[in-house]
Amino acid sequence: MVSWTPPAEGAAEEVWNWLAAVKDPEIPVLTIADLGILRQVTMDGDHCVVTITPTYSGCPAMNTIEQDVLSVLAEHNVEATVETLLDPPWTTDWMSEDGRRKLEAYGIAPPAETSASKRAIWGEDPTVCCPRCKSESTRKVSEFGSTACKALYQCQDCQEPFDYFKCI
Amino acid sequence: MAASTHPIFEYALALGDDALVLGQRIAEWCSNGPYLEEDIALSNVALDYIGRARMLLSYAGEAEGQGRNEDQLAFTRDCRDFRNLLIYELPRGDFGFTMARQLAVDAFEVPFFEALTRSSDRTLAGIAGKALKESRYHLRHSSGWVIRLGAGTDESHRRMQDGLDQVWGYTPELFQMDAAEAALAESGVAVDRAELRQQWESTLDEVLKQATLGRPADDWQIDGGRRGVHTEHLGHLLSELQFMQRAYPGLEW
Ligand SMILES: [Zn+2]
């Protein structure tokens, strides 16, 4: 499910494709397009307006992402402004399939269910697979991990400690 | 502070101050947590609050239209100009008190932000949409700890109950509406806090039951934060929060 659509043609499409390669500074295997942080590119004459959305209110990566977007566009001599859009709020459901695969290969378990699931909010924890040995026998070490978007887990079979990308 | 009567400014400022002051309090656990993972967890929660504060105070500044930005609002106002509720400014205490306060706040904020997503003010609704997702995780975290400590050892049970007793009289202020907020609620911008009381109580009762903790008696209460009448603790918090801008006004880096 995505709430945005990449522009289909023209200069906006070209800009989108450049920006789709910008890496998330904290999870550098994912791009801002994989994460669904890049929301919209529109052209107003020669001026480009890029809309991004924060994953978490206090996500310290947002300033870096904004700077990275502006420097990519500066390299292409495109004058641009970056706008932040809060509504609708970012959800892990916007992460691309490709992004989920890259995340797992990198050693971070992707979100285990959709954000609409009641269980993801209150009650039992979802079944999280170990990204190393694929075991389902894992335990949550902490609700919060190295960044706001992750929780800490450990595999009960291979003992690997790993990050889990939380559903929100 | 010059008297400002813009109701959206006052409302966003009050909510922004709640978030700023509690974010600063929770951040005090950074490098002081009981163990590494919990240290990281509390730092993450603090960051969520600081992020909210930035969005709300920026919006307050826009609504005021006097050119004040988030930094000026956060770093150059004195105690009497802060509008946060008292429960948000209380010292962090021990881990039991921190979790008791957090449970009380999280159990309130989940239904509060849920209701605020339906605000006729689209900026406030957008901020609420983000905050709601975060507060649901915060509530999982705080209720999990209250249950573990309450139903844990004699020592952890005693300290958890103490924390709850100490915070209890500050919780009624969460549900108070002044005339300005009531008028905003009437026009569909603000949330009617009084209506959230029942849901808050049922969340608390459920957690306290599992935690084998007793619900404190409602025999004392203190309020005043929204009128700028604060505890003696806020000044000490601000002296740390505002030090750089007070010592080097206008400093940027
Ligand atoms: Zn494993």
XYZ file of C-alpha atoms and ligand atoms in Angstrom:
422
model
C 0.000 0.000 0.000
C 1.419 3.390 -0.937
C -0.197 6.760 -0.534
C 2.077 8.445 -3.059
C 2.754 7.803 -6.693
C 6.052 8.581 -8.367
C 5.552 11.133 -11.148
C 5.050 9.363 -14.488
C 6.912 11.632 -16.847
C 8.997 14.717 -17.498
C 11.410 16.571 -15.230
C 9.656 15.482 -12.033
C 10.149 11.829 -12.940
C 13.824 12.419 -13.617
C 14.270 14.178 -10.273
C 12.386 11.397 -8.512
C 14.770 8.833 -9.955
C 17.812 10.766 -8.722
C 16.338 11.147 -5.248
C 15.175 7.540 -5.108
C 18.871 6.648 -4.799
C 19.466 8.780 -1.661
C 20.382 6.483 1.233
C 18.888 6.601 4.701
C 21.820 7.796 6.874
C 21.066 5.344 9.689
C 20.223 2.263 7.599
C 22.409 2.825 4.531
C 21.186 -0.287 2.657
C 17.806 1.391 2.245
C 16.987 4.413 0.136
C 14.487 7.067 1.138
C 12.230 5.655 -1.594
C 12.470 2.108 -0.153
C 11.396 3.496 3.209
C 8.547 5.593 1.836
C 10.127 8.776 3.249
C 10.231 10.336 -0.241
C 6.639 11.287 -0.906
C 6.303 13.724 -3.744
C 8.271 15.624 -6.371
C 6.617 18.494 -8.206
C 8.043 21.061 -10.613
C 6.999 24.681 -10.553
C 8.715 25.951 -13.679
C 12.425 25.400 -12.972
C 11.887 25.167 -9.232
C 11.507 21.756 -7.664
C 9.507 21.011 -4.507
C 10.373 17.747 -2.768
C 8.058 16.422 -0.063
C 9.400 14.066 2.586
C 7.827 12.631 5.714
C 9.510 11.793 9.034
C 9.427 8.219 10.328
C 9.331 9.338 13.990
C 8.753 12.828 15.441
C 12.245 12.988 16.869
C 14.053 11.179 14.079
C 17.479 12.857 14.017
C 18.097 11.629 10.446
C 15.554 14.017 8.922
C 17.894 17.019 8.794
C 20.583 14.896 7.129
C 18.099 13.532 4.605
C 16.988 17.049 3.744
C 20.598 18.135 3.234
C 21.331 15.039 1.116
C 18.299 15.719 -1.091
C 19.348 19.340 -1.594
C 22.936 18.420 -2.435
C 21.865 15.820 -5.027
C 19.698 18.454 -6.683
C 22.467 21.057 -6.455
C 24.771 18.653 -8.334
C 22.191 18.621 -11.105
C 21.812 22.414 -10.912
C 18.185 22.158 -9.841
C 16.939 24.802 -7.452
C 14.757 23.157 -4.841
C 12.963 23.393 -1.532
C 12.196 20.481 0.759
C 8.872 20.349 2.551
C 7.948 18.079 5.425
C 4.515 16.482 5.384
C 3.105 14.947 8.577
C -0.295 13.822 7.399
C -0.913 10.993 6.626
C 1.643 9.786 9.172
C 4.416 7.495 7.987
C 3.794 3.772 8.369
C 6.011 0.732 7.874
C 3.372 -0.466 5.390
C 4.976 1.934 2.897
C 8.278 0.074 2.925
C 8.849 -1.485 -0.492
C 9.153 -5.280 -0.950
C 12.636 -4.670 -2.254
C 13.388 -2.653 0.877
C 12.190 -5.491 3.131
C 14.481 -7.965 1.354
C 17.478 -5.636 1.588
C 16.776 -5.046 5.267
C 16.750 -8.755 6.054
C 19.927 -9.404 4.049
C 21.549 -6.590 6.068
C 20.688 -8.374 9.339
C 17.640 -6.371 10.414
C 14.344 -8.280 10.664
C 11.678 -6.452 8.597
C 8.284 -5.492 10.122
C 6.431 -8.725 10.831
C 2.870 -7.587 10.233
C 0.893 -4.633 8.991
C 0.360 -1.598 11.184
C -3.392 -2.157 11.044
C -3.026 -5.301 13.143
C -4.445 -4.778 16.632
C -1.796 -7.067 18.063
C 0.932 -4.706 16.895
C -0.444 -2.086 19.276
C -1.479 -3.806 22.467
C -0.913 -7.327 23.716
C 1.173 -10.188 22.347
C 4.338 -9.559 20.381
C 4.429 -10.660 16.725
C 6.532 -13.628 15.608
C 9.859 -12.210 14.490
C 12.194 -14.403 12.409
C 15.941 -14.394 13.029
C 17.512 -12.723 9.960
C 20.551 -15.023 10.293
C 19.125 -18.569 10.697
C 15.374 -17.881 10.043
C 14.370 -19.444 13.358
C 11.019 -18.273 14.739
C 12.224 -18.887 18.254
C 13.315 -15.372 19.164
C 12.793 -13.143 22.186
C 12.391 -9.403 22.601
C 15.217 -7.880 24.609
C 13.930 -4.301 24.500
C 11.044 -2.407 22.909
C 13.541 0.217 21.709
C 16.762 -0.349 19.770
C 19.678 1.612 18.350
C 17.307 3.991 16.544
C 13.686 4.986 17.175
C 12.396 2.676 14.434
C 13.904 -0.536 15.819
C 13.503 -2.973 18.730
C 16.178 -5.329 20.064
C 15.716 -9.086 19.724
C 17.807 -12.195 20.272
C 17.593 -15.563 18.503
C 17.087 -18.489 20.917
C 18.589 -20.964 18.408
C 21.712 -19.351 16.977
C 21.947 -16.756 19.809
C 22.356 -13.888 17.322
C 21.312 -10.525 18.795
C 19.579 -8.483 16.107
C 17.514 -5.382 15.376
C 13.846 -5.671 14.425
C 12.187 -2.906 12.414
C 9.009 -2.141 14.393
C 5.550 -1.862 12.836
C 4.006 1.535 13.185
C 6.148 37.607 27.494
C 3.776 40.027 25.814
C 0.191 38.984 26.322
C -0.825 36.914 23.356
C -4.422 36.023 22.909
C -4.236 33.852 19.830
C -5.998 30.666 20.989
C -4.105 28.289 18.648
C -0.825 29.788 19.866
C -1.807 29.147 23.487
C -2.942 25.608 22.763
C 0.072 24.560 20.687
C 2.372 26.217 23.233
C 0.818 24.309 26.136
C 1.070 20.958 24.347
C 4.572 21.824 23.144
C 5.681 22.686 26.696
C 4.283 19.374 27.979
C 6.405 17.533 25.427
C 9.528 19.655 25.872
C 9.631 19.439 29.650
C 8.984 15.692 29.827
C 11.452 15.046 26.989
C 14.112 16.864 29.026
C 13.204 14.886 32.169
C 13.354 11.507 30.454
C 16.603 12.458 28.717
C 18.163 12.724 32.187
C 18.177 8.908 32.174
C 20.596 8.914 29.243
C 23.747 7.225 30.621
C 21.959 6.773 33.997
C 19.602 3.924 33.024
C 19.522 0.687 35.040
C 21.176 -1.152 32.132
C 22.204 -0.394 28.562
C 19.029 -1.474 26.725
C 16.778 0.487 29.074
C 19.051 3.488 28.801
C 18.573 3.362 25.024
C 14.820 2.831 25.368
C 14.359 5.916 27.542
C 16.570 7.991 25.268
C 14.347 6.967 22.339
C 11.219 7.974 24.226
C 12.852 11.310 25.096
C 13.635 11.906 21.422
C 10.002 11.320 20.472
C 8.993 14.019 22.973
C 11.636 16.478 21.788
C 10.451 15.893 18.215
C 6.870 16.655 19.205
C 7.980 19.743 21.072
C 9.765 21.029 17.959
C 6.681 20.561 15.767
C 4.277 22.061 18.308
C 6.434 25.035 19.280
C 7.195 25.827 15.629
C 3.489 25.796 14.950
C 2.819 27.956 18.008
C 5.344 30.483 16.704
C 3.640 30.526 13.300
C 0.219 30.989 14.875
C 1.492 33.821 17.054
C 2.904 35.612 14.022
C 5.499 37.611 16.019
C 8.462 35.916 14.392
C 9.350 33.680 17.347
C 10.652 30.261 16.323
C 10.824 26.961 18.233
C 14.227 27.782 19.736
C 13.208 31.187 21.016
C 10.096 29.716 22.585
C 12.004 26.845 24.189
C 15.098 28.685 25.364
C 14.140 32.247 26.242
C 10.931 32.054 28.251
C 10.964 31.985 32.056
C 9.100 29.626 34.381
C 5.961 31.698 34.646
C 5.583 31.682 30.860
C 5.731 27.884 30.638
C 2.325 26.272 30.258
C 3.083 22.591 30.851
C 1.045 20.563 33.333
C 2.881 19.870 36.593
C 3.036 16.103 36.098
C 5.420 16.613 33.157
C 7.987 18.639 35.139
C 8.318 16.509 38.290
C 11.888 15.256 38.878
C 12.608 11.842 37.440
C 12.888 10.255 40.902
C 13.842 6.580 40.939
C 13.033 4.190 38.105
C 9.753 3.262 39.819
C 8.609 6.884 39.907
C 9.680 7.466 36.302
C 7.584 4.493 35.164
C 4.584 5.419 37.334
C 4.525 8.931 35.842
C 5.073 7.513 32.360
C 2.181 5.072 32.706
C -0.138 7.873 33.868
C 0.953 10.085 30.963
C 0.978 7.369 28.265
C -2.450 6.047 29.259
C -3.701 9.618 28.858
C -1.834 10.492 25.658
C -2.991 7.486 23.630
C -6.694 8.484 23.725
C -5.780 12.191 23.695
C -3.812 12.044 20.453
C -6.332 9.617 18.986
C -8.992 12.309 19.527
C -6.690 15.100 18.323
C -6.225 13.337 14.955
C -9.856 14.374 14.343
C -9.099 18.057 15.039
C -10.403 20.543 12.493
C -6.892 22.052 12.601
C -4.996 19.924 10.062
C -1.535 20.738 11.425
C -2.465 19.644 14.939
C -4.188 16.559 13.510
C -1.028 15.675 11.563
C 1.227 16.038 14.615
C -1.250 13.949 16.624
C -1.161 11.188 14.008
C 2.577 10.779 14.508
C 2.477 11.168 18.279
C -0.270 8.556 18.596
C 1.829 5.841 16.960
C 4.729 6.642 19.288
C 2.614 6.843 22.429
C 1.228 3.368 21.783
C 4.791 2.048 21.979
C 5.495 4.168 25.043
C 2.438 2.683 26.755
C 3.569 -0.870 25.963
C 6.930 0.003 27.472
C 5.706 1.729 30.655
C 2.872 -0.699 31.394
C 5.280 -3.619 30.909
C 7.641 -2.162 33.509
C 4.915 -1.275 35.996
C 3.671 -4.869 35.827
C 7.162 -6.390 36.122
C 8.139 -4.216 39.064
C 4.755 -4.280 40.802
C 4.489 -8.060 40.579
C 8.227 -8.509 41.197
C 10.081 -8.580 44.517
C 8.936 -6.976 47.778
C 11.416 -4.163 47.190
C 10.317 -3.474 43.593
C 6.646 -3.698 44.598
C 7.143 -1.204 47.419
C 9.009 1.280 45.236
C 6.519 0.969 42.382
C 3.652 1.640 44.800
C 5.545 4.627 46.259
C 6.034 6.067 42.787
C 2.365 5.677 42.004
C 1.331 7.284 45.314
C 3.650 10.242 44.694
C 2.378 10.970 41.183
C -1.310 10.349 41.836
C -2.317 13.841 42.994
C -0.840 15.339 39.826
C -3.022 13.243 37.504
C -6.351 15.150 37.875
C -4.760 18.142 36.108
C -4.535 16.021 32.940
C -8.330 16.225 32.674
C -8.875 19.898 33.517
C -10.196 22.258 30.868
C -9.843 26.017 31.177
C -12.196 28.406 29.370
C -9.879 28.915 26.386
C -9.380 25.184 25.832
C -13.101 24.550 26.239
C -13.842 27.169 23.575
C -11.340 25.498 21.228
C -12.920 22.106 21.919
C -16.302 23.617 21.166
C -15.043 24.726 17.749
C -13.579 21.289 16.969
C -9.887 22.217 17.332
C -9.042 20.956 20.824
C -9.801 17.701 22.607
C -12.199 17.624 25.549
C -9.852 16.178 28.173
C -12.598 15.534 30.688
C -14.114 12.972 28.331
C -10.935 10.856 28.388
C -11.049 10.202 32.104
C -13.003 6.955 31.935
C -10.752 5.385 29.323
C -7.686 6.433 31.306
C -9.067 4.905 34.475
C -9.849 1.597 32.829
C -6.316 1.355 31.350
C -4.812 2.159 34.754
C -7.066 -0.310 36.561
C -6.130 -3.101 34.144
C -2.380 -2.482 34.504
C -2.511 -2.006 38.283
C -4.460 -5.248 38.673
C -1.823 -7.207 36.768
C 0.879 -5.394 38.701
C -0.808 -6.253 42.049
C -0.624 -2.560 42.924
C -3.288 -0.629 44.817
C -4.958 2.374 43.254
C -4.114 5.389 45.470
C -6.939 7.314 47.130
C -8.071 10.507 45.421
C -7.474 12.570 48.552
C -5.062 15.246 47.318
C -4.442 17.103 44.107
C -2.223 19.914 42.864
C -2.606 21.988 39.727
C -1.481 25.278 38.227
C 0.791 24.485 35.282
C -1.478 25.921 32.614
C -1.619 29.199 34.568
C 2.167 29.299 34.841
C 2.166 28.389 38.545
C 4.796 25.672 38.720
C 6.608 23.519 41.266
C 10.059 24.618 42.403
C 11.509 21.936 40.121
C 10.814 23.639 36.798
C 13.348 26.432 37.330
C 16.130 23.912 37.915
C 15.138 22.011 34.788
C 15.137 25.203 32.710
C 18.509 26.310 34.067
C 20.011 23.225 32.425
C 17.800 23.236 29.317
C 18.353 26.932 28.584
C 21.933 27.384 29.748
C 23.586 27.778 26.345
C 21.130 30.335 24.969
C 21.171 32.274 28.240
C 24.966 32.362 28.396
C 25.490 32.990 24.665
C 22.274 34.612 23.363
C 21.550 33.791 19.727
C 24.255 31.109 19.586
C 24.002 28.869 16.523
C 25.980 25.832 15.468
Zn 19.088 -17.347 14.593
